[in-house]
Coordinates of C-alpha atoms in Angstrom, one line a residue:
Chain D
M1 CA 33.0 118.0 -23.0
T2 CA 34.5 117.4 -19.6
Q3 CA 32.4 118.2 -16.6
Y4 CA 32.9 121.7 -15.0
Q5 CA 34.7 121.1 -11.7
K6 CA 35.0 124.6 -10.3
P7 CA 32.6 126.0 -7.6
L8 CA 29.3 127.3 -9.0
P9 CA 27.5 130.2 -7.3
E10 CA 25.1 129.1 -4.7
P11 CA 22.5 131.8 -4.8
S12 CA 20.2 132.7 -1.9
S13 CA 16.6 133.9 -2.6
L14 CA 17.9 137.5 -2.5
T15 CA 20.8 136.9 -4.9
Q16 CA 19.0 134.5 -7.3
P17 CA 17.9 137.4 -9.7
F18 CA 21.5 138.5 -10.1
W19 CA 22.6 135.0 -11.2
D20 CA 19.5 134.6 -13.3
G21 CA 20.6 137.8 -15.0
V22 CA 24.1 136.4 -15.6
K23 CA 22.4 133.3 -17.2
Q24 CA 20.7 135.8 -19.6
H25 CA 24.1 137.6 -20.1
K26 CA 23.1 140.6 -18.1
L27 CA 24.6 142.2 -15.0
L28 CA 21.6 143.2 -12.9
V29 CA 22.1 145.0 -9.6
Q30 CA 19.6 146.4 -7.1
K31 CA 18.3 149.9 -7.6
C32 CA 16.8 151.6 -4.6
S33 CA 13.2 152.7 -5.4
S34 CA 13.5 155.6 -3.0
C35 CA 16.9 157.2 -3.6
S36 CA 17.7 155.6 -6.9
K37 CA 21.2 154.5 -5.8
L38 CA 22.6 151.2 -7.1
R39 CA 24.0 148.6 -4.8
H40 CA 25.8 145.3 -4.9
T41 CA 26.0 142.7 -3.4
P42 CA 22.3 142.3 -2.9
K43 CA 20.9 143.4 0.4
P44 CA 17.3 143.6 1.8
L45 CA 17.8 147.3 2.5
C46 CA 19.5 150.3 0.9
P47 CA 22.6 151.4 3.0
H48 CA 22.0 155.0 1.9
C49 CA 18.4 155.6 2.8
L50 CA 17.3 152.2 4.4
S51 CA 14.5 151.8 2.0
Q52 CA 13.5 148.1 1.5
E53 CA 11.9 148.8 -2.0
F54 CA 14.1 148.1 -5.0
T55 CA 14.1 147.1 -8.6
W56 CA 16.8 145.2 -10.7
A57 CA 18.7 147.5 -13.1
P58 CA 21.1 146.4 -15.8
L59 CA 24.7 147.7 -15.8
S60 CA 26.6 148.6 -18.9
G61 CA 29.2 146.0 -18.3
Q62 CA 31.9 148.6 -19.1
G63 CA 34.4 149.5 -16.5
Q64 CA 38.1 149.7 -15.4
L65 CA 40.4 147.4 -13.5
Y66 CA 40.5 148.9 -10.1
S67 CA 43.1 146.4 -8.7
Y68 CA 44.0 142.8 -9.1
T69 CA 46.1 139.9 -7.9
V70 CA 47.7 137.2 -10.0
M71 CA 47.0 133.9 -8.3
H72 CA 50.0 131.6 -8.2
R73 CA 48.6 129.3 -5.5
S74 CA 45.4 127.5 -6.2
P75 CA 42.7 127.4 -3.6
A76 CA 41.2 124.2 -4.9
P77 CA 42.4 121.5 -7.4
S78 CA 39.8 122.6 -10.0
F79 CA 41.8 125.8 -10.4
D80 CA 45.3 124.2 -10.7
G81 CA 45.1 124.1 -14.5
D82 CA 44.5 127.8 -14.7
L83 CA 47.5 129.0 -12.7
P84 CA 48.6 131.7 -12.9
Y85 CA 45.3 133.5 -13.3
V86 CA 44.1 137.1 -12.6
V87 CA 41.5 137.9 -9.9
A88 CA 40.3 141.4 -10.7
L89 CA 38.5 144.0 -8.6
V90 CA 36.6 145.8 -11.4
E91 CA 34.9 149.2 -11.0
L92 CA 32.0 149.5 -13.4
K93 CA 31.1 152.8 -15.0
E94 CA 28.1 153.0 -12.7
G95 CA 30.4 153.0 -9.6
I96 CA 29.7 149.4 -8.6
R97 CA 32.7 147.2 -7.9
M98 CA 32.8 143.4 -8.4
I99 CA 35.4 140.6 -7.9
S100 CA 35.8 138.4 -11.0
N101 CA 38.5 137.0 -13.3
L102 CA 40.2 139.0 -16.0
V103 CA 40.5 136.8 -19.1
H104 CA 41.8 137.0 -22.7
C105 CA 44.7 139.2 -21.5
P106 CA 48.3 138.3 -21.4
L107 CA 49.7 138.7 -17.8
D108 CA 52.3 141.3 -19.0
K109 CA 49.5 143.5 -20.4
V110 CA 47.5 143.7 -17.2
R111 CA 47.4 147.2 -15.7
V112 CA 45.5 149.0 -13.0
G113 CA 43.1 151.4 -14.7
M114 CA 42.8 149.4 -18.0
P115 CA 39.3 149.5 -19.6
V116 CA 37.5 146.2 -19.3
K117 CA 34.1 144.8 -20.4
V118 CA 32.0 142.0 -19.1
V119 CA 32.0 138.6 -20.9
Y120 CA 29.9 135.6 -20.0
E121 CA 30.8 131.9 -19.8
D122 CA 28.0 129.4 -19.9
V123 CA 29.9 126.8 -17.8
T124 CA 27.0 124.3 -17.4
K125 CA 23.5 123.9 -18.8
E126 CA 22.2 125.5 -15.6
A127 CA 24.8 128.1 -14.7
S128 CA 26.7 131.0 -16.2
I129 CA 29.6 133.0 -14.8
F130 CA 30.5 136.6 -15.5
K131 CA 34.1 137.6 -16.2
F132 CA 35.9 140.6 -17.6
A133 CA 38.1 141.0 -20.7
P134 CA 40.1 144.0 -22.1
A135 CA 37.6 146.4 -23.7
Chain F
M1 CA 45.5 159.7 31.1
S2 CA 42.0 158.6 32.1
E3 CA 42.0 157.5 35.8
A4 CA 38.7 155.6 35.2
L5 CA 40.6 153.3 32.8
K6 CA 43.2 152.6 35.4
K7 CA 40.7 150.6 37.5
A8 CA 41.7 147.5 35.6
A9 CA 45.1 146.0 34.9
I10 CA 46.7 143.1 32.9
V11 CA 48.4 141.0 35.5
G12 CA 49.1 137.7 33.9
V13 CA 50.3 136.5 30.4
Y14 CA 51.3 133.1 29.0
Q15 CA 51.9 131.5 25.7
S16 CA 52.4 127.9 24.8
V17 CA 55.0 126.6 22.5
Q18 CA 54.2 127.9 18.9
A19 CA 54.9 125.5 16.1
R20 CA 53.8 124.4 12.6
Q21 CA 52.3 121.3 14.2
L22 CA 51.9 120.7 17.9
N23 CA 50.2 117.3 17.9
R24 CA 48.0 118.5 20.8
T25 CA 44.2 118.6 21.2
P26 CA 42.8 122.1 21.3
E27 CA 41.2 121.3 24.7
D28 CA 44.6 120.3 26.2
L29 CA 46.3 123.4 24.8
Y30 CA 43.5 125.6 26.2
I31 CA 43.8 124.1 29.7
E32 CA 47.6 124.7 29.6
V33 CA 47.3 128.4 28.7
V34 CA 44.6 129.1 31.3
K35 CA 46.7 127.5 34.0
G36 CA 49.8 129.2 32.7
A37 CA 48.4 132.7 32.7
L38 CA 47.0 132.3 36.2
Q39 CA 50.3 131.1 37.5
D40 CA 52.1 134.1 35.9
A41 CA 49.6 136.3 37.7
G42 CA 49.9 134.5 41.0
L43 CA 46.1 133.9 41.0
T44 CA 44.0 130.7 41.1
I45 CA 41.0 129.5 39.2
K46 CA 38.8 130.5 42.1
D47 CA 39.7 134.1 41.5
V48 CA 38.4 134.0 38.0
D49 CA 34.8 135.1 37.5
G50 CA 34.8 136.1 33.8
I51 CA 36.1 134.8 30.5
V52 CA 36.2 136.3 27.0
G53 CA 36.4 134.3 23.8
A54 CA 35.3 131.1 22.3
N55 CA 36.9 128.1 24.0
P56 CA 37.5 124.7 22.4
L57 CA 35.9 122.9 25.3
Q58 CA 32.5 124.0 24.1
T59 CA 32.7 122.1 20.8
E60 CA 32.3 118.7 22.5
G61 CA 28.8 117.2 23.1
E62 CA 25.4 118.8 23.2
G63 CA 24.5 122.2 24.4
R64 CA 28.1 123.3 24.4
G65 CA 27.6 126.7 22.8
I66 CA 27.6 128.8 26.0
P67 CA 31.3 129.6 26.8
G68 CA 30.6 130.8 30.3
S69 CA 28.7 127.7 31.4
V70 CA 31.2 125.4 29.8
F71 CA 34.1 127.1 31.4
A72 CA 32.4 127.0 34.8
E73 CA 31.7 123.3 34.5
Y74 CA 35.2 122.3 33.3
F75 CA 37.1 124.3 35.8
G76 CA 34.8 123.8 38.8
T77 CA 34.1 127.5 39.3
H78 CA 31.4 130.0 38.8
M79 CA 31.3 132.8 36.2
R80 CA 29.7 136.2 36.4
Y81 CA 30.7 137.4 33.0
A82 CA 31.3 135.9 29.5
G83 CA 32.1 138.1 26.6
Q84 CA 33.4 137.8 23.1
G85 CA 35.6 139.8 20.8
L86 CA 34.5 139.3 17.2
T87 CA 37.1 140.3 14.6
A88 CA 38.6 137.1 13.4
T89 CA 42.3 137.2 14.0
Q90 CA 41.9 140.0 16.4
A91 CA 39.2 138.3 18.4
D92 CA 41.4 137.7 21.4
A93 CA 43.2 141.0 21.4
M94 CA 39.8 142.6 21.3
G95 CA 38.6 140.2 23.9
M96 CA 41.2 141.7 26.2
L97 CA 39.5 145.1 25.8
H98 CA 36.2 143.5 26.7
A99 CA 37.8 142.1 29.8
I100 CA 39.1 145.5 30.7
E101 CA 35.5 146.9 30.3
A102 CA 34.0 144.2 32.4
V103 CA 36.5 144.8 35.3
N104 CA 36.2 148.6 34.9
T105 CA 32.4 148.5 35.3
G106 CA 32.6 146.0 38.1
R107 CA 30.7 143.3 36.1
A108 CA 33.6 140.9 36.9
H109 CA 36.6 140.9 39.2
T110 CA 39.1 138.8 37.3
V111 CA 38.7 137.9 33.6
L112 CA 40.6 135.4 31.5
V113 CA 41.1 135.8 27.8
A114 CA 42.5 132.6 26.2
T115 CA 42.9 131.1 22.8
A116 CA 44.1 127.7 21.6
A117 CA 44.6 126.8 18.0
A118 CA 45.7 123.2 17.6
R119 CA 44.0 122.9 14.2
S120 CA 45.1 125.0 11.3
G121 CA 43.1 128.1 11.0
F122 CA 41.7 131.0 13.0
G123 CA 41.2 129.0 16.1
V124 CA 37.5 129.7 16.1
P125 CA 35.3 126.7 16.2
G126 CA 34.3 126.0 12.6
G127 CA 36.8 128.6 11.3
D128 CA 39.2 127.9 8.4
S129 CA 42.5 129.4 7.4
G130 CA 40.9 131.4 4.6
Q131 CA 43.1 129.8 2.1
G132 CA 40.7 127.5 0.4
V133 CA 37.5 128.3 -1.5
S134 CA 34.8 129.3 1.0
G135 CA 31.6 128.6 -0.8
D136 CA 31.1 132.4 -1.0
Q137 CA 29.2 133.0 -4.2
W138 CA 31.0 136.3 -4.9
L139 CA 34.5 134.8 -4.5
S140 CA 34.6 131.0 -5.0
P141 CA 33.5 130.8 -8.6
F142 CA 36.6 133.0 -9.5
G143 CA 39.1 131.0 -7.5
L144 CA 39.7 133.7 -4.9
P145 CA 40.4 132.6 -1.3
R146 CA 39.6 135.4 1.2
V147 CA 43.3 135.9 2.0
G148 CA 43.9 136.7 -1.7
Y149 CA 42.3 140.1 -1.0
Y150 CA 45.7 141.2 0.4
G151 CA 47.3 140.9 -3.0
I152 CA 44.5 143.2 -4.3
F153 CA 45.2 145.7 -1.5
A154 CA 48.9 145.6 -2.1
R155 CA 48.5 146.2 -5.9
R156 CA 46.3 149.2 -5.4
H157 CA 48.6 150.7 -2.8
M158 CA 51.5 150.3 -5.2
H159 CA 49.4 151.9 -7.9
E160 CA 48.3 154.9 -5.8
Y161 CA 51.5 155.6 -3.9
G162 CA 54.4 153.9 -5.7
T163 CA 55.0 151.4 -2.9
T164 CA 57.6 148.8 -3.9
S165 CA 58.0 145.1 -3.4
A166 CA 61.3 145.9 -1.6
Q167 CA 59.4 148.1 0.9
L168 CA 56.9 145.3 1.5
A169 CA 59.8 142.9 2.0
R170 CA 61.4 145.2 4.6
V171 CA 58.5 144.4 7.0
A172 CA 59.3 140.6 6.8
V173 CA 63.0 141.4 7.1
N174 CA 62.4 143.5 10.3
D175 CA 60.2 140.8 11.8
R176 CA 62.8 138.1 11.2
K177 CA 65.5 140.3 12.7
H178 CA 63.4 140.5 15.8
A179 CA 62.5 136.8 15.8
L180 CA 66.2 135.9 15.9
L181 CA 66.2 137.6 19.4
N182 CA 63.1 135.8 20.6
P183 CA 63.5 132.0 21.4
A184 CA 59.7 131.6 21.3
A185 CA 59.4 132.7 17.7
I186 CA 58.8 129.8 15.2
M187 CA 61.4 131.3 12.8
H188 CA 63.9 131.9 15.6
S189 CA 66.4 129.3 14.2
R190 CA 65.8 130.0 10.6
G191 CA 68.5 132.7 10.3
P192 CA 68.2 136.2 8.9
L193 CA 66.0 137.1 5.9
T194 CA 67.1 139.7 3.3
V195 CA 65.0 141.8 1.0
E196 CA 66.4 139.8 -1.9
D197 CA 65.3 136.5 -0.2
V198 CA 61.7 137.9 0.1
V199 CA 61.4 139.3 -3.5
N200 CA 63.0 136.2 -4.9
S201 CA 60.7 133.8 -3.1
R202 CA 58.0 132.3 -5.2
M203 CA 54.9 134.4 -5.9
I204 CA 51.7 133.5 -4.0
Y205 CA 49.2 136.2 -4.5
D206 CA 51.1 138.6 -6.8
P207 CA 52.5 141.1 -5.8
L208 CA 52.8 139.1 -2.5
H209 CA 55.6 136.5 -2.4
L210 CA 55.8 133.5 -0.1
F211 CA 57.8 135.5 2.6
D212 CA 55.3 138.3 2.4
C213 CA 52.7 135.9 3.8
S214 CA 52.4 134.6 7.4
P215 CA 52.8 130.9 8.0
V216 CA 49.8 128.8 9.1
N217 CA 50.8 127.4 12.5
Q218 CA 49.5 126.3 15.9
G219 CA 49.7 127.6 19.5
G220 CA 47.8 129.2 22.3
G221 CA 48.0 132.1 24.6
A222 CA 46.2 133.7 27.6
I223 CA 45.9 137.0 29.5
V224 CA 44.5 137.7 32.9
V225 CA 42.9 141.0 33.8
T226 CA 41.9 142.0 37.3
T227 CA 41.2 145.2 39.4
A228 CA 44.1 147.6 39.9
E229 CA 43.5 147.3 43.6
R230 CA 44.1 143.5 43.5
A231 CA 47.0 144.0 41.0
R232 CA 49.0 145.9 43.6
S233 CA 49.6 142.8 45.7
L234 CA 50.4 140.5 42.8
K235 CA 53.7 139.3 41.4
H236 CA 54.2 141.6 38.4
R237 CA 54.1 145.3 37.7
P238 CA 50.6 145.9 36.4
V239 CA 50.0 147.0 32.9
H240 CA 47.0 149.4 32.2
V241 CA 45.1 150.0 29.0
L242 CA 44.9 153.8 28.6
G243 CA 42.8 154.0 25.5
F244 CA 41.1 151.6 23.1
A245 CA 38.7 151.8 20.2
E246 CA 37.2 149.6 17.5
S247 CA 36.2 150.2 13.9
Y248 CA 34.0 148.2 11.6
S249 CA 33.6 149.0 7.9
A250 CA 32.4 146.1 5.8
V251 CA 32.8 142.4 5.2
D252 CA 34.0 142.5 1.6
I253 CA 36.4 144.9 -0.1
F254 CA 34.0 145.8 -2.9
H255 CA 31.9 147.7 -0.4
L256 CA 34.7 150.1 0.6
P257 CA 35.2 153.5 -0.9
T258 CA 39.0 153.0 -0.7
I259 CA 41.0 149.8 -0.3
T260 CA 44.2 151.5 1.0
S261 CA 42.8 151.9 4.5
F262 CA 41.4 149.4 7.0
D263 CA 40.4 151.6 9.9
G264 CA 37.3 153.5 8.9
P265 CA 37.2 157.1 7.8
G266 CA 40.5 158.8 8.6
G267 CA 41.8 156.0 10.8
M268 CA 39.0 156.0 13.2
S269 CA 40.1 153.5 16.0
G270 CA 43.6 155.0 16.1
K271 CA 42.3 158.5 16.5
E272 CA 39.9 157.6 19.2
A273 CA 42.4 155.4 21.2
F274 CA 45.0 158.2 21.2
A275 CA 42.4 160.7 22.3
M276 CA 41.1 158.5 25.1
A277 CA 44.7 157.7 26.3
G278 CA 45.7 161.4 26.2
V279 CA 49.1 160.5 24.6
S280 CA 50.7 161.4 21.3
H281 CA 52.5 159.4 18.7
S282 CA 55.9 160.4 20.0
D283 CA 55.0 158.9 23.4
I284 CA 54.7 155.4 21.9
N285 CA 57.9 153.4 22.8
V286 CA 57.0 150.1 21.2
A287 CA 54.2 148.8 18.9
Q288 CA 52.7 145.5 17.8
I289 CA 50.9 146.0 14.5
S290 CA 49.2 143.1 12.8
D291 CA 51.2 141.7 9.9
H292 CA 49.3 138.8 8.4
F293 CA 50.9 140.0 5.1
T294 CA 53.6 142.6 4.7
I295 CA 51.2 145.2 3.2
N296 CA 49.2 145.3 6.4
P297 CA 51.5 147.2 8.7
I298 CA 52.4 149.7 5.9
I299 CA 48.7 150.6 5.6
E300 CA 48.1 150.4 9.4
L301 CA 51.0 152.8 10.2
E302 CA 49.5 155.2 7.8
D303 CA 46.0 154.8 9.3
L304 CA 47.4 155.4 12.7
G305 CA 49.1 158.6 11.6
F306 CA 52.7 157.6 12.3
C307 CA 53.3 158.7 8.7
K308 CA 51.2 160.3 5.9
K309 CA 48.9 158.2 3.8
G310 CA 51.0 156.6 1.1
E311 CA 54.3 156.9 3.0
G312 CA 54.1 153.7 4.9
G313 CA 56.6 152.0 2.5
P314 CA 59.4 154.6 2.9
F315 CA 58.6 154.9 6.6
V316 CA 59.3 151.2 7.1
E317 CA 62.3 151.4 4.8
S318 CA 63.8 154.2 7.0
G319 CA 64.4 151.7 9.9
A320 CA 62.1 153.7 12.2
V321 CA 60.2 150.5 13.2
E322 CA 63.3 148.3 13.9
L323 CA 64.8 147.6 17.3
G324 CA 67.0 150.7 17.8
G325 CA 64.7 152.8 15.7
K326 CA 62.3 155.4 17.1
M327 CA 59.4 153.1 17.5
P328 CA 60.3 149.4 17.3
M329 CA 57.4 147.3 15.9
N330 CA 56.7 143.6 16.3
T331 CA 59.6 143.0 18.6
N332 CA 58.5 139.4 19.1
G333 CA 58.8 138.7 15.4
G334 CA 55.2 139.5 14.4
Y335 CA 52.8 137.0 12.7
L336 CA 55.3 136.6 9.9
S337 CA 58.1 135.2 12.1
H338 CA 56.8 134.7 15.6
S339 CA 53.3 133.1 15.3
H340 CA 50.1 133.4 13.3
A341 CA 48.2 130.8 15.4
G342 CA 44.5 131.2 16.3
G343 CA 43.7 134.8 17.1
P344 CA 47.3 136.0 16.9
G345 CA 46.4 139.4 18.3
I346 CA 46.8 137.8 21.7
Y347 CA 50.5 137.5 21.1
D348 CA 50.7 141.2 20.4
I349 CA 49.2 142.0 23.8
I350 CA 51.5 139.4 25.5
E351 CA 54.5 140.9 23.9
L352 CA 53.6 144.5 24.9
V353 CA 53.0 143.4 28.5
R354 CA 56.5 141.7 28.5
Q355 CA 58.1 144.9 27.0
L356 CA 56.3 147.1 29.5
R357 CA 57.3 144.9 32.4
G358 CA 60.9 144.9 31.1
E359 CA 60.9 141.1 30.6
A360 CA 61.7 141.0 26.9
G361 CA 65.3 139.8 27.2
A362 CA 67.5 140.4 24.2
R363 CA 64.7 142.2 22.3
Q364 CA 63.9 144.6 25.2
V365 CA 63.1 148.2 24.2
P366 CA 65.0 150.2 26.8
N367 CA 62.7 151.8 29.4
A368 CA 59.5 151.0 27.4
R369 CA 56.6 152.8 29.2
I370 CA 53.9 153.0 26.6
G371 CA 53.0 150.5 23.9
L372 CA 50.5 150.4 21.1
H373 CA 48.6 147.6 19.5
H374 CA 46.8 147.9 16.2
G375 CA 45.1 145.0 14.6
V376 CA 43.0 144.4 11.5
G377 CA 40.4 141.7 11.5
A378 CA 42.0 139.7 8.7
T379 CA 39.8 139.8 5.5
F380 CA 36.9 141.3 7.3
I381 CA 37.3 145.0 7.2
S382 CA 37.6 145.9 10.9
A383 CA 40.3 147.4 13.1
Q384 CA 41.1 148.1 16.7
T385 CA 43.7 150.1 18.6
A386 CA 44.8 149.7 22.2
I387 CA 47.4 151.8 24.1
L388 CA 49.0 150.1 27.1
A389 CA 51.2 151.6 29.8
R390 CA 53.1 150.2 32.7
D391 CA 51.9 151.3 36.2

């Protein structure tokens, strides 16, 4: 197996639990202990009520394609072989939006609003990446 | 019109040669634009007691992080004020607003805003052009450079409002048409561009084609602001800033409730600037609206209320924003065809000043009295509006 060349996430102490979740094939986001609202990306306080207490809650992994771009210019040599590829802005059922790739979908089938579900790629022994595929 | 805001005036503007590659040091370019703007104003370095913006001189050696001290040491003068505009590509246009505030409040008498980008990128020390992977854990693993966000904005705008590639292309076509009339524009000698040229150019961040994207290039510019009282005895007709406002929403697009607006709830900075200036949309004779990508001015024109939300595409297609139309936009050629160097918002302000002075040559908007600048802070979700008027 050739070595994985693409950038790996570089978590901070605040974002480590999210990426640990991905490693276990879960999408975990912060849930405010005071107002119960979900938030992503991880922050030390809730933007709705400013509470600093939170727990990590799993998302369903189901959502829809809110928007996307098809990359025809690679930002780094490690992506050259994937061109053209889809970068997706996904809206999960719970209302959280995330940037990722849409995979397992021919380019001419990609549509705003299409249902998608999370898939995981264990790219190295230490790291996993979350992506989305047609649901 | 607020009399309080007429205490300050823009009295000097200057821009260096703009090119893909200048083979200049940032320091040398910065010194050129500082001297050039002062000469245009008819002032000397001894008149200057304030600066706004990062300067490349401060990147050399130890303890160089304090722009005011560095500027004072290099130019042999003394500073009373050092400020900073902080919205990426609009840093210097916003810097001009901070200069106006400093003069209005008496914190400084004469303030310079200068930018010099002799390295590819935003012209901010340590900045990059946003086209590579950034090390950002939420983008880099997926191969998205920050500028790729604009493809995502454009796709959603098309989905919600039926905006077409031909409408986007029209922004680039208009810019090129204007650049052909402006010898300072980097695309001045490239000949006209057609909608077909744009939509047939190779795809970059689908739905954005090559000619939907601004070039990466180099150049510098500077502006001098002083008191209205002092302005009366200077060379040029003063230009005042009647109204201005800023808006900050988020860093990343997944935090926004909608991605078809850049300017806060209901076009916040535009509304506030119009209210402060006491003018209406039909009073605007000429506009400079940031166009890093062709989708941007379409969204910005909507945010500003020149057309309804979703109608930016047809509005641009109607010819309203071309020279000869009711509100010519980006008469210097815009970022797409004039220059996208450093904090290119500074060229927007320089162009408006030239239009309001009546110095814009072949691209002059007849009897331009009031001009508007709107800029978005590149991929960081912020916006600003400024309304300028001749004395």
